[in-house]
Amino acid sequence: MQSAYDQGLLRGRKLLAAKRLVEARRRRGKRLKSVEPYAPEKLNSAALVRAYQDDAQRKREIIRRVNSAKDRLVLITEALRRLAADAAFAALIKEEGLDTMPQKIADRVSSVQAA
């Protein structure tokens, strides 16, 4: 970690995150549950930077999936709001006996409608 710091690869928040990652790996190893006890490998600066980059990439993927799910939720909520505002569609849905929806969805649609 010292050589990565000296080379300017780890500074500030990245350095703190790398320290936390090293400590977590020391405590539990690379795997969550180890089948066989093993001697943890020593981390050099390249391995430390790679571990930090892998962790950062994993978190970027999680953020990307969350944003995608959020966008889909907004799209579906807006579509339901527009359909609920259409009197002909509402009459058809009521006639077919499909005029109820889960409370959480109804709350979200009505809160968007009020805004």
Short mmCIF file of N, CA and C in Angstrom, two decimals:
data_model
loop_
_atom_site.label_atom_id
_atom_site.label_comp_id
_atom_site.label_asym_id
_atom_site.label_seq_id
_atom_site.Cartn_x
_atom_site.Cartn_y
_atom_site.Cartn_z
N MET A 1 0.84 -1.17 0.00
CA MET A 1 0.00 0.00 0.00
C MET A 1 0.89 1.24 0.00
N GLN A 2 2.02 1.15 0.67
CA GLN A 2 2.92 2.29 0.73
C GLN A 2 3.44 2.66 -0.65
N SER A 3 3.82 1.66 -1.45
CA SER A 3 4.34 1.98 -2.78
C SER A 3 3.25 2.54 -3.68
N ALA A 4 2.00 2.05 -3.53
CA ALA A 4 0.89 2.60 -4.31
C ALA A 4 0.65 4.05 -3.92
N TYR A 5 0.79 4.36 -2.63
CA TYR A 5 0.64 5.74 -2.17
C TYR A 5 1.77 6.61 -2.72
N ASP A 6 3.00 6.08 -2.66
CA ASP A 6 4.15 6.84 -3.15
C ASP A 6 4.05 7.12 -4.64
N GLN A 7 3.48 6.18 -5.39
CA GLN A 7 3.34 6.37 -6.84
C GLN A 7 2.14 7.24 -7.19
N GLY A 8 1.35 7.59 -6.21
CA GLY A 8 0.20 8.45 -6.47
C GLY A 8 -1.03 7.69 -6.93
N LEU A 9 -1.01 6.35 -6.82
CA LEU A 9 -2.16 5.56 -7.26
C LEU A 9 -3.29 5.58 -6.23
N LEU A 10 -2.95 5.73 -4.97
CA LEU A 10 -3.96 5.77 -3.91
C LEU A 10 -3.77 7.05 -3.10
N ARG A 11 -4.76 7.90 -3.13
CA ARG A 11 -4.74 9.15 -2.37
C ARG A 11 -6.12 9.38 -1.76
N GLY A 12 -6.16 10.07 -0.66
CA GLY A 12 -7.41 10.51 -0.05
C GLY A 12 -8.40 9.39 0.23
N ARG A 13 -9.59 9.52 -0.32
CA ARG A 13 -10.65 8.54 -0.09
C ARG A 13 -10.28 7.17 -0.62
N LYS A 14 -9.57 7.14 -1.74
CA LYS A 14 -9.15 5.86 -2.30
C LYS A 14 -8.24 5.12 -1.32
N LEU A 15 -7.36 5.84 -0.67
CA LEU A 15 -6.45 5.24 0.31
C LEU A 15 -7.24 4.67 1.49
N LEU A 16 -8.20 5.43 1.99
CA LEU A 16 -9.01 4.96 3.11
C LEU A 16 -9.82 3.74 2.72
N ALA A 17 -10.39 3.75 1.51
CA ALA A 17 -11.16 2.61 1.05
C ALA A 17 -10.26 1.38 0.89
N ALA A 18 -9.06 1.58 0.40
CA ALA A 18 -8.11 0.48 0.25
C ALA A 18 -7.73 -0.09 1.61
N LYS A 19 -7.54 0.77 2.60
CA LYS A 19 -7.23 0.30 3.95
C LYS A 19 -8.36 -0.56 4.50
N ARG A 20 -9.60 -0.09 4.31
CA ARG A 20 -10.74 -0.87 4.79
C ARG A 20 -10.82 -2.21 4.08
N LEU A 21 -10.54 -2.21 2.79
CA LEU A 21 -10.57 -3.45 2.01
C LEU A 21 -9.50 -4.42 2.49
N VAL A 22 -8.31 -3.92 2.76
CA VAL A 22 -7.23 -4.78 3.26
C VAL A 22 -7.60 -5.37 4.61
N GLU A 23 -8.14 -4.55 5.49
CA GLU A 23 -8.53 -5.05 6.81
C GLU A 23 -9.63 -6.09 6.70
N ALA A 24 -10.59 -5.87 5.83
CA ALA A 24 -11.68 -6.84 5.65
C ALA A 24 -11.12 -8.15 5.11
N ARG A 25 -10.20 -8.07 4.18
CA ARG A 25 -9.60 -9.30 3.63
C ARG A 25 -8.75 -10.01 4.68
N ARG A 26 -8.09 -9.28 5.51
CA ARG A 26 -7.30 -9.92 6.58
C ARG A 26 -8.22 -10.65 7.55
N ARG A 27 -9.37 -10.06 7.83
CA ARG A 27 -10.30 -10.68 8.77
C ARG A 27 -10.95 -11.93 8.21
N ARG A 28 -11.38 -11.90 6.95
CA ARG A 28 -12.15 -13.02 6.44
C ARG A 28 -11.56 -13.68 5.20
N GLY A 29 -10.51 -13.16 4.65
CA GLY A 29 -9.96 -13.74 3.44
C GLY A 29 -10.71 -13.24 2.22
N LYS A 30 -10.42 -13.83 1.06
CA LYS A 30 -11.07 -13.38 -0.17
C LYS A 30 -12.51 -13.87 -0.25
N ARG A 31 -12.78 -15.02 0.35
CA ARG A 31 -14.13 -15.60 0.27
C ARG A 31 -14.90 -15.27 1.54
N LEU A 32 -16.22 -15.32 1.44
CA LEU A 32 -17.04 -15.06 2.62
C LEU A 32 -16.90 -16.21 3.62
N LYS A 33 -16.99 -17.45 3.12
CA LYS A 33 -16.82 -18.62 3.99
C LYS A 33 -15.76 -19.51 3.38
N SER A 34 -14.76 -19.79 4.13
CA SER A 34 -13.65 -20.60 3.65
C SER A 34 -13.92 -22.06 3.94
N VAL A 35 -13.76 -22.92 2.92
CA VAL A 35 -13.92 -24.35 3.10
C VAL A 35 -12.69 -24.91 3.81
N GLU A 36 -11.51 -24.51 3.35
CA GLU A 36 -10.27 -24.96 3.94
C GLU A 36 -9.52 -23.75 4.49
N PRO A 37 -8.88 -23.93 5.62
CA PRO A 37 -8.06 -22.81 6.09
C PRO A 37 -6.87 -22.62 5.16
N TYR A 38 -6.53 -21.42 4.88
CA TYR A 38 -5.41 -21.14 4.00
C TYR A 38 -4.67 -19.92 4.52
N ALA A 39 -3.43 -19.83 4.14
CA ALA A 39 -2.63 -18.68 4.54
C ALA A 39 -2.95 -17.54 3.59
N PRO A 40 -3.39 -16.40 4.11
CA PRO A 40 -3.72 -15.29 3.21
C PRO A 40 -2.46 -14.80 2.49
N GLU A 41 -2.62 -14.51 1.21
CA GLU A 41 -1.48 -14.03 0.44
C GLU A 41 -1.17 -12.59 0.81
N LYS A 42 0.08 -12.24 0.70
CA LYS A 42 0.47 -10.87 0.99
C LYS A 42 0.05 -9.99 -0.18
N LEU A 43 -0.46 -8.85 0.15
CA LEU A 43 -0.92 -7.93 -0.88
C LEU A 43 0.20 -6.97 -1.25
N ASN A 44 0.51 -6.91 -2.53
CA ASN A 44 1.46 -5.90 -2.99
C ASN A 44 0.66 -4.71 -3.49
N SER A 45 1.33 -3.67 -3.91
CA SER A 45 0.61 -2.46 -4.30
C SER A 45 -0.27 -2.69 -5.52
N ALA A 46 0.20 -3.50 -6.47
CA ALA A 46 -0.61 -3.76 -7.67
C ALA A 46 -1.87 -4.54 -7.31
N ALA A 47 -1.73 -5.53 -6.43
CA ALA A 47 -2.90 -6.31 -6.01
C ALA A 47 -3.87 -5.44 -5.23
N LEU A 48 -3.34 -4.54 -4.44
CA LEU A 48 -4.19 -3.65 -3.66
C LEU A 48 -4.97 -2.70 -4.57
N VAL A 49 -4.30 -2.13 -5.55
CA VAL A 49 -4.97 -1.23 -6.50
C VAL A 49 -6.01 -2.01 -7.29
N ARG A 50 -5.66 -3.23 -7.72
CA ARG A 50 -6.60 -4.06 -8.47
C ARG A 50 -7.83 -4.40 -7.61
N ALA A 51 -7.61 -4.74 -6.34
CA ALA A 51 -8.72 -5.04 -5.44
C ALA A 51 -9.61 -3.82 -5.26
N TYR A 52 -9.01 -2.65 -5.13
CA TYR A 52 -9.79 -1.41 -5.00
C TYR A 52 -10.60 -1.16 -6.27
N GLN A 53 -9.96 -1.34 -7.43
CA GLN A 53 -10.65 -1.11 -8.70
C GLN A 53 -11.79 -2.10 -8.90
N ASP A 54 -11.57 -3.37 -8.52
CA ASP A 54 -12.63 -4.37 -8.63
C ASP A 54 -13.81 -4.01 -7.74
N ASP A 55 -13.52 -3.57 -6.52
CA ASP A 55 -14.57 -3.18 -5.60
C ASP A 55 -15.33 -1.96 -6.12
N ALA A 56 -14.60 -0.99 -6.66
CA ALA A 56 -15.24 0.20 -7.22
C ALA A 56 -16.11 -0.16 -8.42
N GLN A 57 -15.63 -1.08 -9.27
CA GLN A 57 -16.41 -1.51 -10.44
C GLN A 57 -17.69 -2.22 -10.00
N ARG A 58 -17.58 -3.07 -8.97
CA ARG A 58 -18.76 -3.77 -8.46
C ARG A 58 -19.79 -2.76 -7.95
N LYS A 59 -19.34 -1.74 -7.27
CA LYS A 59 -20.26 -0.72 -6.75
C LYS A 59 -20.87 0.11 -7.88
N ARG A 60 -20.08 0.39 -8.94
CA ARG A 60 -20.64 1.11 -10.09
C ARG A 60 -21.73 0.28 -10.77
N GLU A 61 -21.55 -1.04 -10.85
CA GLU A 61 -22.56 -1.91 -11.43
C GLU A 61 -23.84 -1.91 -10.60
N ILE A 62 -23.69 -1.93 -9.29
CA ILE A 62 -24.86 -1.87 -8.41
C ILE A 62 -25.61 -0.56 -8.62
N ILE A 63 -24.89 0.54 -8.71
CA ILE A 63 -25.51 1.85 -8.93
C ILE A 63 -26.22 1.88 -10.28
N ARG A 64 -25.59 1.29 -11.30
CA ARG A 64 -26.21 1.25 -12.63
C ARG A 64 -27.52 0.47 -12.59
N ARG A 65 -27.53 -0.68 -11.89
CA ARG A 65 -28.75 -1.48 -11.80
C ARG A 65 -29.83 -0.75 -11.01
N VAL A 66 -29.45 -0.05 -9.95
CA VAL A 66 -30.42 0.71 -9.16
C VAL A 66 -31.03 1.82 -10.01
N ASN A 67 -30.20 2.54 -10.75
CA ASN A 67 -30.72 3.62 -11.60
C ASN A 67 -31.64 3.08 -12.68
N SER A 68 -31.30 1.92 -13.23
CA SER A 68 -32.15 1.30 -14.25
C SER A 68 -33.51 0.93 -13.66
N ALA A 69 -33.50 0.33 -12.48
CA ALA A 69 -34.76 -0.04 -11.82
C ALA A 69 -35.58 1.21 -11.49
N LYS A 70 -34.91 2.27 -11.06
CA LYS A 70 -35.60 3.52 -10.74
C LYS A 70 -36.26 4.11 -12.00
N ASP A 71 -35.53 4.09 -13.12
CA ASP A 71 -36.09 4.60 -14.37
C ASP A 71 -37.31 3.80 -14.81
N ARG A 72 -37.24 2.47 -14.67
CA ARG A 72 -38.39 1.63 -15.04
C ARG A 72 -39.58 1.92 -14.14
N LEU A 73 -39.32 2.13 -12.85
CA LEU A 73 -40.40 2.43 -11.92
C LEU A 73 -41.08 3.76 -12.28
N VAL A 74 -40.30 4.76 -12.63
CA VAL A 74 -40.86 6.06 -13.03
C VAL A 74 -41.69 5.89 -14.29
N LEU A 75 -41.19 5.13 -15.25
CA LEU A 75 -41.91 4.91 -16.51
C LEU A 75 -43.25 4.21 -16.26
N ILE A 76 -43.23 3.17 -15.46
CA ILE A 76 -44.45 2.42 -15.17
C ILE A 76 -45.44 3.27 -14.38
N THR A 77 -44.93 4.02 -13.41
CA THR A 77 -45.81 4.89 -12.62
C THR A 77 -46.48 5.94 -13.49
N GLU A 78 -45.71 6.54 -14.39
CA GLU A 78 -46.28 7.55 -15.28
C GLU A 78 -47.32 6.93 -16.22
N ALA A 79 -47.04 5.74 -16.72
CA ALA A 79 -48.00 5.06 -17.60
C ALA A 79 -49.29 4.75 -16.85
N LEU A 80 -49.18 4.25 -15.63
CA LEU A 80 -50.37 3.96 -14.84
C LEU A 80 -51.15 5.24 -14.51
N ARG A 81 -50.43 6.32 -14.23
CA ARG A 81 -51.11 7.59 -13.94
C ARG A 81 -51.91 8.06 -15.14
N ARG A 82 -51.31 7.97 -16.32
CA ARG A 82 -52.01 8.41 -17.54
C ARG A 82 -53.20 7.51 -17.85
N LEU A 83 -53.03 6.20 -17.65
CA LEU A 83 -54.15 5.29 -17.89
C LEU A 83 -55.28 5.53 -16.88
N ALA A 84 -54.94 5.81 -15.64
CA ALA A 84 -55.96 6.07 -14.62
C ALA A 84 -56.73 7.35 -14.92
N ALA A 85 -56.08 8.30 -15.58
CA ALA A 85 -56.74 9.57 -15.92
C ALA A 85 -57.67 9.43 -17.12
N ASP A 86 -57.53 8.37 -17.89
CA ASP A 86 -58.36 8.15 -19.08
C ASP A 86 -59.70 7.53 -18.65
N ALA A 87 -60.80 8.28 -18.81
CA ALA A 87 -62.12 7.84 -18.34
C ALA A 87 -62.57 6.57 -19.06
N ALA A 88 -62.32 6.46 -20.35
CA ALA A 88 -62.74 5.28 -21.11
C ALA A 88 -62.00 4.03 -20.62
N PHE A 89 -60.72 4.18 -20.37
CA PHE A 89 -59.93 3.05 -19.88
C PHE A 89 -60.38 2.65 -18.48
N ALA A 90 -60.63 3.65 -17.63
CA ALA A 90 -61.09 3.38 -16.27
C ALA A 90 -62.43 2.64 -16.28
N ALA A 91 -63.33 3.03 -17.19
CA ALA A 91 -64.63 2.36 -17.29
C ALA A 91 -64.46 0.92 -17.75
N LEU A 92 -63.58 0.69 -18.70
CA LEU A 92 -63.32 -0.66 -19.21
C LEU A 92 -62.72 -1.54 -18.11
N ILE A 93 -61.79 -1.01 -17.37
CA ILE A 93 -61.15 -1.76 -16.29
C ILE A 93 -62.17 -2.11 -15.21
N LYS A 94 -63.02 -1.14 -14.87
CA LYS A 94 -64.05 -1.39 -13.86
C LYS A 94 -65.04 -2.44 -14.34
N GLU A 95 -65.41 -2.37 -15.61
CA GLU A 95 -66.35 -3.33 -16.20
C GLU A 95 -65.78 -4.75 -16.15
N GLU A 96 -64.48 -4.88 -16.33
CA GLU A 96 -63.84 -6.19 -16.31
C GLU A 96 -63.52 -6.66 -14.89
N GLY A 97 -63.75 -5.82 -13.90
CA GLY A 97 -63.48 -6.19 -12.51
C GLY A 97 -62.00 -6.12 -12.15
N LEU A 98 -61.26 -5.31 -12.87
CA LEU A 98 -59.82 -5.18 -12.63
C LEU A 98 -59.46 -3.80 -12.10
N ASP A 99 -60.38 -3.19 -11.36
CA ASP A 99 -60.19 -1.80 -10.95
C ASP A 99 -59.46 -1.63 -9.62
N THR A 100 -58.84 -2.67 -9.09
CA THR A 100 -58.06 -2.52 -7.86
C THR A 100 -56.57 -2.71 -8.18
N MET A 101 -55.74 -2.10 -7.37
CA MET A 101 -54.30 -2.30 -7.49
C MET A 101 -53.70 -2.29 -6.10
N PRO A 102 -52.52 -2.85 -5.94
CA PRO A 102 -51.88 -2.85 -4.62
C PRO A 102 -51.74 -1.44 -4.06
N GLN A 103 -51.87 -1.33 -2.75
CA GLN A 103 -51.88 -0.02 -2.10
C GLN A 103 -50.60 0.78 -2.35
N LYS A 104 -49.45 0.13 -2.32
CA LYS A 104 -48.18 0.84 -2.54
C LYS A 104 -48.14 1.46 -3.94
N ILE A 105 -48.63 0.72 -4.93
CA ILE A 105 -48.64 1.25 -6.30
C ILE A 105 -49.65 2.39 -6.41
N ALA A 106 -50.82 2.21 -5.80
CA ALA A 106 -51.85 3.25 -5.82
C ALA A 106 -51.33 4.53 -5.16
N ASP A 107 -50.61 4.38 -4.05
CA ASP A 107 -50.04 5.55 -3.37
C ASP A 107 -49.04 6.27 -4.28
N ARG A 108 -48.21 5.50 -4.96
CA ARG A 108 -47.19 6.10 -5.84
C ARG A 108 -47.86 6.81 -7.02
N VAL A 109 -48.88 6.18 -7.61
CA VAL A 109 -49.58 6.79 -8.75
C VAL A 109 -50.29 8.06 -8.31
N SER A 110 -50.94 8.02 -7.15
CA SER A 110 -51.68 9.21 -6.69
C SER A 110 -50.72 10.32 -6.25
N SER A 111 -49.55 9.97 -5.71
CA SER A 111 -48.60 11.02 -5.33
C SER A 111 -48.01 11.69 -6.56
N VAL A 112 -47.81 10.95 -7.62
CA VAL A 112 -47.33 11.54 -8.88
C VAL A 112 -48.43 12.40 -9.48
N GLN A 113 -49.69 11.94 -9.34
CA GLN A 113 -50.81 12.70 -9.88
C GLN A 113 -50.93 14.05 -9.19
N ALA A 114 -50.70 14.08 -7.87
CA ALA A 114 -50.84 15.32 -7.12
C ALA A 114 -49.72 16.31 -7.46
N ALA A 115 -48.57 15.80 -7.87
CA ALA A 115 -47.42 16.68 -8.15
C ALA A 115 -47.53 17.42 -9.44
#
